[in-house]
Short mmCIF file of C-alpha atoms and ligand atoms in Angstrom, two decimals:
data_model
loop_
_atom_site.label_atom_id
_atom_site.label_comp_id
_atom_site.label_asym_id
_atom_site.label_seq_id
_atom_site.Cartn_x
_atom_site.Cartn_y
_atom_site.Cartn_z
CA MET A 15 129.56 106.08 83.04
CA SER A 16 126.13 107.00 82.21
CA ILE A 17 124.90 110.29 83.29
CA ILE A 18 121.37 108.78 84.34
CA ALA A 19 121.30 107.40 87.99
CA SER A 20 120.84 103.79 88.67
CA ARG A 21 117.56 104.79 90.65
CA LEU A 22 115.89 105.28 87.28
CA SER A 23 116.46 101.76 86.35
CA ARG A 24 113.87 100.94 89.14
CA ILE A 25 111.08 102.84 87.55
CA LYS A 26 109.07 103.47 84.54
CA PRO A 27 107.54 106.71 82.93
CA SER A 28 103.56 106.63 83.77
CA PRO A 29 101.82 104.49 81.33
CA THR A 30 98.58 106.26 81.49
CA ILE A 31 100.45 109.39 80.27
CA ALA A 32 102.23 107.30 77.41
CA VAL A 33 98.76 106.22 76.19
CA THR A 34 97.30 109.59 76.13
CA GLN A 35 100.61 110.75 74.48
CA LYS A 36 100.33 108.13 71.73
CA ALA A 37 96.67 108.81 71.17
CA ARG A 38 97.39 112.59 70.69
CA GLU A 39 100.07 111.61 68.17
CA LEU A 40 97.98 109.57 66.22
CA ALA A 41 95.30 112.49 66.20
CA ALA A 42 97.89 114.83 65.19
CA ALA A 43 98.72 112.70 62.29
CA GLY A 44 95.07 112.79 61.10
CA ARG A 45 93.62 109.68 62.80
CA ASP A 46 90.14 109.83 64.12
CA VAL A 47 91.05 109.06 67.76
CA ILE A 48 88.78 108.75 70.78
CA GLY A 49 90.96 108.82 74.13
CA LEU A 50 89.67 107.14 77.18
CA GLY A 51 92.91 107.12 78.87
CA ALA A 52 92.98 110.66 80.77
CA GLY A 53 92.21 110.50 84.44
CA GLU A 54 90.67 113.92 84.71
CA PRO A 55 87.22 115.18 84.66
CA ASP A 56 86.21 116.75 81.34
CA PHE A 57 84.26 119.49 83.19
CA ASP A 58 85.85 122.98 83.64
CA THR A 59 86.79 124.47 86.95
CA PRO A 60 83.82 126.58 88.59
CA ASP A 61 83.87 129.99 88.04
CA ASN A 62 83.77 131.16 91.57
CA ILE A 63 87.34 129.13 91.88
CA LYS A 64 88.46 130.90 88.86
CA ASP A 65 87.58 134.26 90.32
CA ALA A 66 89.10 133.58 93.64
CA ALA A 67 92.56 133.14 91.61
CA ILE A 68 92.12 136.28 89.61
CA LYS A 69 91.54 138.06 92.81
CA ALA A 70 94.49 136.62 94.45
CA ILE A 71 96.75 137.75 91.79
CA GLN A 72 95.38 141.31 91.69
CA ALA A 73 95.93 141.44 95.57
CA GLY A 74 99.63 140.63 94.97
CA ASP A 75 99.16 137.40 96.39
CA THR A 76 102.12 136.25 94.23
CA LYS A 77 104.80 135.67 96.88
CA TYR A 78 106.50 132.56 98.46
CA THR A 79 103.87 131.29 101.03
CA ALA A 80 104.81 128.85 104.07
CA VAL A 81 106.27 125.61 102.54
CA ASP A 82 103.59 123.41 103.13
CA GLY A 83 100.42 125.50 102.77
CA THR A 84 99.11 129.13 103.72
CA PRO A 85 97.28 129.17 107.06
CA ALA A 86 93.91 130.22 105.21
CA LEU A 87 94.01 126.72 103.18
CA LYS A 88 94.96 124.72 106.04
CA LYS A 89 92.07 126.27 107.94
CA ALA A 90 89.85 125.41 105.14
CA ILE A 91 91.24 122.00 104.85
CA CYS A 92 90.80 121.26 108.80
CA ALA A 93 87.07 122.35 108.38
CA LYS A 94 86.74 119.98 105.37
CA PHE A 95 88.13 116.98 107.36
CA GLU A 96 85.60 117.76 110.19
CA ARG A 97 82.62 118.82 108.23
CA GLU A 98 82.84 115.78 105.52
CA ASN A 99 84.98 113.08 107.51
CA GLY A 100 84.24 113.66 111.17
CA LEU A 101 88.09 114.08 111.49
CA LYS A 102 89.61 116.74 113.70
CA TYR A 103 93.13 118.08 112.64
CA ALA A 104 94.80 121.17 113.93
CA PRO A 105 96.67 123.33 111.31
CA ASP A 106 100.08 121.68 112.33
CA GLN A 107 98.57 118.29 111.30
CA ILE A 108 97.69 119.35 107.68
CA THR A 109 100.32 119.66 104.84
CA VAL A 110 99.56 121.12 101.24
CA GLY A 111 101.57 119.93 98.21
CA VAL A 112 101.74 120.22 94.26
CA GLY A 113 98.93 117.80 93.80
CA GLY A 114 98.01 114.45 95.70
CA LYS A 115 100.88 113.11 93.77
CA GLN A 116 103.47 115.22 95.67
CA VAL A 117 101.95 114.62 99.11
CA LEU A 118 102.00 110.79 98.50
CA TYR A 119 105.73 111.05 97.40
CA ASN A 120 106.78 113.25 100.41
CA ALA A 121 105.12 110.64 102.65
CA LEU A 122 106.94 107.73 101.20
CA MET A 123 110.28 109.77 101.05
CA ALA A 124 109.97 111.04 104.46
CA THR A 125 109.11 107.43 105.90
CA LEU A 126 110.72 104.67 104.12
CA ASN A 127 114.13 102.94 104.87
CA PRO A 128 115.63 100.55 102.34
CA GLY A 129 113.73 97.28 102.57
CA ASP A 130 110.68 98.69 104.38
CA GLU A 131 107.63 97.09 102.83
CA VAL A 132 104.44 98.89 101.41
CA ILE A 133 101.57 96.71 101.03
CA ILE A 134 99.65 97.60 97.57
CA PRO A 135 96.47 96.14 96.83
CA ALA A 136 96.25 95.30 92.85
CA PRO A 137 94.88 96.73 90.84
CA TYR A 138 96.71 100.01 91.90
CA TRP A 139 97.23 103.65 90.66
CA VAL A 140 99.98 103.41 88.56
CA SER A 141 102.40 105.49 90.57
CA TYR A 142 102.33 103.85 94.04
CA PRO A 143 104.95 101.07 93.29
CA ASP A 144 107.32 103.48 91.45
CA MET A 145 107.05 105.96 94.24
CA VAL A 146 107.75 103.29 96.78
CA GLU A 147 110.85 101.92 94.68
CA LEU A 148 112.26 105.58 94.48
CA ALA A 149 112.23 105.88 98.19
CA GLU A 150 113.93 102.67 98.22
CA GLY A 151 110.93 100.58 99.64
CA THR A 152 109.79 97.40 98.46
CA PRO A 153 106.24 97.05 96.88
CA VAL A 154 104.05 94.03 98.30
CA PHE A 155 101.50 93.28 95.95
CA VAL A 156 98.00 91.79 97.20
CA SER A 157 95.85 90.55 94.20
CA CYS A 158 92.31 91.63 94.49
CA PRO A 159 90.63 89.90 91.42
CA ALA A 160 87.25 90.92 89.92
CA GLU A 161 85.39 87.95 91.95
CA GLN A 162 86.37 90.06 95.13
CA GLY A 163 84.83 93.10 93.40
CA PHE A 164 88.61 94.49 93.20
CA LYS A 165 88.61 95.04 97.05
CA LEU A 166 91.34 93.85 99.53
CA GLN A 167 90.21 90.82 101.49
CA PRO A 168 91.05 91.11 105.45
CA ALA A 169 92.59 87.55 105.37
CA ASP A 170 94.90 88.56 102.53
CA LEU A 171 95.91 91.71 104.17
CA GLU A 172 96.75 89.60 107.51
CA LYS A 173 99.05 87.18 105.18
CA ALA A 174 100.80 90.15 103.55
CA ILE A 175 101.72 91.89 106.87
CA THR A 176 105.59 91.06 107.88
CA PRO A 177 107.54 92.75 110.80
CA LYS A 178 109.10 94.83 107.71
CA THR A 179 105.39 96.23 106.63
CA LYS A 180 105.63 100.03 107.31
CA TRP A 181 102.41 101.26 105.43
CA LEU A 182 99.25 99.93 103.67
CA ILE A 183 98.14 102.07 100.79
CA LEU A 184 94.41 102.20 100.57
CA ASN A 185 92.49 103.95 97.58
CA SER A 186 88.76 104.16 97.78
CA PRO A 187 87.00 104.80 95.39
CA SER A 188 89.86 103.19 93.09
CA ASN A 189 91.74 104.19 90.17
CA PRO A 190 91.69 102.06 88.05
CA SER A 191 88.83 99.80 89.38
CA GLY A 192 86.29 102.38 90.91
CA ALA A 193 85.69 99.92 93.48
CA ALA A 194 84.83 101.49 96.96
CA TYR A 195 84.63 99.94 100.53
CA THR A 196 81.42 99.85 102.50
CA ARG A 197 81.87 100.92 106.15
CA ASP A 198 81.60 97.13 107.09
CA GLU A 199 84.34 96.17 104.66
CA MET A 200 86.56 98.98 105.65
CA LYS A 201 86.08 98.10 109.41
CA ALA A 202 87.18 94.68 108.69
CA LEU A 203 90.43 95.91 107.41
CA THR A 204 90.94 98.32 110.12
CA ASP A 205 90.43 95.45 112.67
CA VAL A 206 93.24 93.68 111.05
CA LEU A 207 95.36 96.69 111.13
CA VAL A 208 94.54 97.31 114.93
CA LYS A 209 96.29 94.00 115.57
CA HIS A 210 99.47 95.32 114.07
CA PRO A 211 100.44 98.33 115.88
CA HIS A 212 103.90 98.92 113.57
CA VAL A 213 101.62 99.15 110.31
CA TRP A 214 100.57 102.69 109.16
CA VAL A 215 97.62 103.41 106.69
CA MET A 216 98.27 105.77 103.87
CA THR A 217 94.65 106.58 102.49
CA ASP A 218 94.43 108.00 99.13
CA ASP A 219 90.53 109.54 99.27
CA MET A 220 91.28 111.55 95.87
CA TYR A 221 87.87 110.14 94.47
CA GLU A 222 85.91 110.93 97.47
CA HIS A 223 83.10 112.92 95.75
CA LEU A 224 82.84 110.52 93.03
CA LEU A 225 80.70 107.74 94.31
CA TYR A 226 77.13 106.67 93.01
CA ASP A 227 73.86 104.99 93.91
CA GLY A 228 73.75 106.72 97.30
CA ILE A 229 77.02 104.80 98.41
CA GLU A 230 78.51 106.41 101.59
CA PHE A 231 82.24 107.56 101.56
CA VAL A 232 84.48 106.04 104.26
CA THR A 233 87.89 106.75 105.45
CA PRO A 234 90.03 104.65 107.76
CA ALA A 235 90.40 106.85 110.72
CA GLN A 236 86.99 107.69 110.66
CA VAL A 237 85.69 104.13 110.75
CA GLU A 238 88.56 103.08 113.33
CA PRO A 239 89.64 106.22 115.41
CA ALA A 240 92.23 103.84 117.36
CA LEU A 241 94.24 104.30 114.08
CA TYR A 242 94.06 108.01 114.00
CA ASP A 243 97.63 108.15 115.12
CA ARG A 244 99.11 106.04 112.39
CA THR A 245 97.00 107.25 109.48
CA LEU A 246 97.71 109.74 106.74
CA THR A 247 94.50 110.77 105.14
CA VAL A 248 95.21 112.08 101.63
CA ASN A 249 92.85 114.16 99.52
CA GLY A 250 93.13 117.03 96.97
CA VAL A 251 91.13 119.45 94.78
CA SER A 252 92.12 117.62 91.54
CA LYS A 253 89.17 115.42 90.89
CA SER A 254 86.43 116.54 93.23
CA TYR A 255 86.48 120.51 91.77
CA ALA A 256 87.96 119.52 88.21
CA MET A 257 91.13 121.46 89.28
CA THR A 258 93.71 118.72 87.59
CA GLY A 259 96.09 121.53 86.35
CA TRP A 260 96.07 123.79 89.47
CA ARG A 261 98.11 121.23 91.34
CA ILE A 262 97.04 121.21 94.86
CA GLY A 263 96.81 117.95 97.09
CA TYR A 264 96.74 117.88 100.98
CA ALA A 265 96.52 115.46 103.98
CA GLY A 266 95.94 115.27 107.52
CA GLY A 267 98.04 113.05 110.09
CA PRO A 268 100.15 112.87 112.85
CA LYS A 269 102.32 116.14 113.67
CA ALA A 270 105.54 114.41 113.31
CA LEU A 271 105.12 112.88 110.07
CA ILE A 272 103.45 116.11 108.57
CA LYS A 273 106.67 117.97 109.76
CA ALA A 274 108.95 115.31 108.04
CA MET A 275 107.15 115.63 104.88
CA GLY A 276 107.43 119.49 104.98
CA VAL A 277 111.09 119.06 105.29
CA ILE A 278 111.13 116.85 101.90
CA GLN A 279 108.93 119.63 100.13
CA SER A 280 111.29 122.41 101.23
CA GLN A 281 114.29 120.99 99.64
CA SER A 282 112.28 119.95 96.26
CA THR A 283 109.53 122.33 95.30
CA SER A 284 108.86 124.61 98.47
CA ASN A 285 105.46 125.83 98.52
CA PRO A 286 102.72 125.03 96.06
CA THR A 287 101.74 128.04 93.72
CA SER A 288 100.23 130.84 95.89
CA ILE A 289 97.49 131.45 93.44
CA ALA A 290 96.37 127.92 93.34
CA GLN A 291 96.37 127.83 96.82
CA ALA A 292 94.03 130.79 97.04
CA ALA A 293 91.51 129.04 94.57
CA ALA A 294 91.63 125.79 96.49
CA VAL A 295 90.46 127.74 99.70
CA GLU A 296 87.56 128.89 97.61
CA ALA A 297 86.71 125.29 96.46
CA LEU A 298 86.86 123.97 100.10
CA ASN A 299 84.78 126.93 101.48
CA GLY A 300 82.55 127.87 98.66
CA PRO A 301 79.33 126.28 97.25
CA GLN A 302 79.41 122.56 96.81
CA ASP A 303 76.19 121.84 95.29
CA PHE A 304 77.93 121.25 91.44
CA ILE A 305 79.88 118.13 93.08
CA LYS A 306 76.51 116.34 93.18
CA GLU A 307 75.28 117.48 89.80
CA ARG A 308 78.45 116.45 88.12
CA ALA A 309 78.56 113.04 90.05
CA ALA A 310 75.00 112.39 88.50
CA VAL A 311 76.33 112.88 85.15
CA PHE A 312 79.29 110.50 85.96
CA SER A 313 76.98 107.87 86.95
CA GLN A 314 74.87 108.06 84.13
CA ARG A 315 77.90 107.69 81.99
CA ARG A 316 78.98 104.66 83.71
CA ASP A 317 75.83 102.75 83.28
CA LEU A 318 76.00 103.38 79.62
CA VAL A 319 79.70 102.24 79.45
CA VAL A 320 79.02 99.20 81.53
CA SER A 321 75.75 98.11 79.52
CA MET A 322 77.54 98.81 76.20
CA LEU A 323 80.72 96.99 77.08
CA ASN A 324 78.91 93.96 78.31
CA GLN A 325 77.38 93.67 74.79
CA ALA A 326 80.86 93.28 73.40
CA THR A 327 81.83 89.72 72.88
CA GLY A 328 84.65 88.57 75.16
CA ILE A 329 84.29 91.40 77.41
CA SER A 330 82.93 91.35 80.81
CA CYS A 331 82.36 94.68 82.68
CA PRO A 332 81.70 94.73 86.27
CA LYS A 333 79.73 97.90 87.48
CA PRO A 334 81.81 99.90 89.87
CA GLU A 335 80.75 102.01 92.86
CA GLY A 336 82.96 105.24 92.17
CA ALA A 337 85.61 107.20 90.50
CA PHE A 338 85.33 107.88 86.58
CA TYR A 339 86.66 104.48 85.56
CA VAL A 340 85.48 100.97 84.59
CA TYR A 341 87.84 98.27 84.68
CA PRO A 342 86.61 95.41 82.33
CA SER A 343 88.13 91.90 81.70
CA CYS A 344 89.18 91.09 78.25
CA ALA A 345 89.96 87.59 78.96
CA GLY A 346 87.26 86.36 76.49
CA THR A 347 89.42 87.93 73.63
CA ILE A 348 92.72 86.24 74.64
CA GLY A 349 93.60 83.61 72.01
CA LYS A 350 91.66 85.19 69.39
CA LYS A 351 92.90 86.51 65.95
CA THR A 352 92.34 89.85 64.65
CA PRO A 353 91.42 90.41 60.76
CA ASP A 354 95.34 90.89 60.10
CA GLY A 355 95.96 87.46 61.65
CA LYS A 356 97.58 88.67 64.87
CA VAL A 357 96.87 86.48 68.14
CA ILE A 358 95.61 88.52 71.05
CA GLU A 359 97.95 87.17 73.81
CA THR A 360 97.85 89.96 76.29
CA ASP A 361 95.54 92.77 77.54
CA GLU A 362 98.36 94.80 75.96
CA ASP A 363 97.77 93.23 72.60
CA PHE A 364 94.08 93.91 72.92
CA VAL A 365 94.54 97.74 73.71
CA THR A 366 96.94 97.94 70.82
CA TYR A 367 94.40 96.33 68.54
CA LEU A 368 91.77 98.63 69.70
CA LEU A 369 93.85 101.65 69.17
CA GLU A 370 95.34 100.47 65.66
CA SER A 371 91.86 98.97 64.30
CA GLU A 372 89.40 101.55 65.75
CA GLY A 373 91.27 104.52 66.99
CA VAL A 374 90.01 104.09 70.67
CA ALA A 375 92.65 104.56 73.30
CA VAL A 376 92.46 102.76 76.62
CA VAL A 377 95.13 101.57 79.20
CA GLN A 378 96.18 97.84 79.56
CA GLY A 379 95.30 96.31 83.01
CA SER A 380 99.01 95.05 83.14
CA ALA A 381 99.80 98.56 83.77
CA PHE A 382 97.75 98.58 87.18
CA GLY A 383 98.98 95.25 88.21
CA LEU A 384 95.85 93.05 87.14
CA ALA A 385 95.54 91.46 83.89
CA PRO A 386 93.91 90.73 81.53
CA HIS A 387 91.93 93.82 81.83
CA PHE A 388 91.82 97.42 80.53
CA ARG A 389 90.87 100.74 81.95
CA ILE A 390 88.63 103.02 80.41
CA SER A 391 88.20 106.63 81.67
CA TYR A 392 84.33 107.67 81.20
CA ALA A 393 85.46 111.50 81.98
CA THR A 394 84.37 112.38 78.39
CA SER A 395 81.33 113.29 76.40
CA THR A 396 78.43 110.91 76.31
CA GLU A 397 78.49 111.10 72.56
CA ALA A 398 82.09 110.10 72.42
CA LEU A 399 81.66 107.22 75.06
CA GLU A 400 78.79 105.86 72.78
CA GLU A 401 80.86 105.83 69.72
CA ALA A 402 83.91 104.40 71.53
CA CYS A 403 81.86 101.29 73.02
CA LYS A 404 80.27 100.74 69.51
CA ARG A 405 84.03 100.82 68.11
CA ILE A 406 84.82 98.30 70.98
CA GLN A 407 82.06 96.26 70.08
CA ARG A 408 82.96 96.13 66.44
CA ALA A 409 86.48 95.46 67.26
CA CYS A 410 85.57 92.43 69.33
CA GLY A 411 83.23 91.40 66.83
CA ASN A 412 85.84 91.09 64.23
CA LEU A 413 88.16 88.75 66.52
CA LYS A 414 88.16 85.10 65.31
CA ASP A 415 88.66 82.04 67.22
C1 PLP B 1 94.30 107.30 92.90
C2 PLP B 1 95.06 108.68 92.64
N1 PLP B 1 95.67 109.26 93.60
C3 PLP B 1 96.27 110.44 93.51
C4 PLP B 1 96.17 111.15 92.14
C5 PLP B 1 96.98 112.31 91.99
O1 PLP B 1 96.20 113.50 91.99
P1 PLP B 1 96.80 115.00 91.75
O2 PLP B 1 96.30 115.35 90.45
O3 PLP B 1 96.14 115.85 92.94
O4 PLP B 1 98.41 114.93 91.89
C6 PLP B 1 95.55 110.37 91.37
C7 PLP B 1 95.51 111.07 89.80
O5 PLP B 1 95.31 110.71 88.96
C8 PLP B 1 95.04 109.34 91.43
O6 PLP B 1 94.19 108.64 90.51
#
C-alpha cells in the first residue's frame, strides 16, 4: 500500500514553478540562463509597506489574529472594493487568506461536491484545474484561441453550462494571455449568467492594476449587480503591490460562502501572518501612485517584447491588454528541425529547444491548456528582455524546414 493518497494522482506539481526550478539549476551549473518563467513583479515592495510591517513587529503585533483577517485589514479591503470597483461589502463579507491562491482553494473546497462542474476558459492559470480536481469537482474547459483574443465567447459559455455547473472562473487580465475583457464583453458574459441562476462566478482579479493603453478594469458584480449574490470577487496584494512573498489574498462575497471558506481555513492554516496583514493594510490605505508608474514600465516592456517576438521566424505574438505576460503562438516552428536534427513537434519541444540552445526559460502553452503557444513573463529588466528576445530570434532563425 502506498503512503501517497490516491487524490495526488489527479494533480501535478505547478509547471511554472518547475520551469523556474530548472532554470535555477542550469544557472547554478554555470549556464547563462535568462528566466522568463516567473509570475511575479521584479520591483520591490514599497518602503511604506515594509515600514508598516516593521512597526507591527515592534508593537507586538505577533499573535494569532481572527482566522480570516484582522478587522483593520477587512476595513481596508471594504474601502478598496468601494473605491476602485464600486462594490459594497460589509466586513463579514470579506475573507483574507494566505495569498489569492488559498482564497481560491478555500472557495472550491467549501463549495464543490463530487461531480460538480467548474467552467474554466483556456488558456487558464495552471492551478485552477488542479484545485478543482483536489476538491473533487470536474473542470470543464472552453477553448479561447488567439483569434478570439483569448477571450470566452458568450455562445461558448452558454453551450458549456449544464445542470451540474457550479462555477465559472474568470480571470481578467489573464495569466497567461494578458487578455482583459472590456465592459461590453464582460456584460455579454454576465447576460448569459443571469439566465442561469444556479451558476456562480469566481472572478480572479489579481492583475487588476496591470492594464495598459487606458483600458478600464471591470469585474462581474460591478458590471451586473444582479450577480452580486452569486459572485466571489477575489483579489490580493501580490501583483499590484509587489508583495508575492508576503502571502496576502482576499475576497468579497455572500456571507454564507465567506463563512464556509473561513471554516476550511480554520482547519488548515488559521490566520495569514499577522505582520503581513499589517503590511497589507498600509498597501491598500497608503499612497497608490507608484502602481501607475510601474504599470507604465510594464507597458513599455510589453511593446518591446511583442515587437521583437513578431520579428522571430515562426512566432506570432498578439499584443495583450494587461498583466505581465505575452502568449505567442509557436505554430510556425512546428515540424521544423533544430540544428541537432530534432523535429519540433510540440510547444514543449520548442521551449526545451529554447532552454537548451539559448538558455532562455519560458513555459509551454500546453501547461495552460492552449497549444502550441508559450508564455513569457516580462516582469524582468528591459536589458534581460532584449537579450532574451534576440536569443529567441536566433533560435528560430536556426530552425530548418
Ligand atoms: C491568475 C492568478 N491568480 C492567483 C494567483 C495567486 O496569487 P497569490 O500569490 O496571491 O497567491 C496568481 C499568481 O501567480 C495568478 O497568476
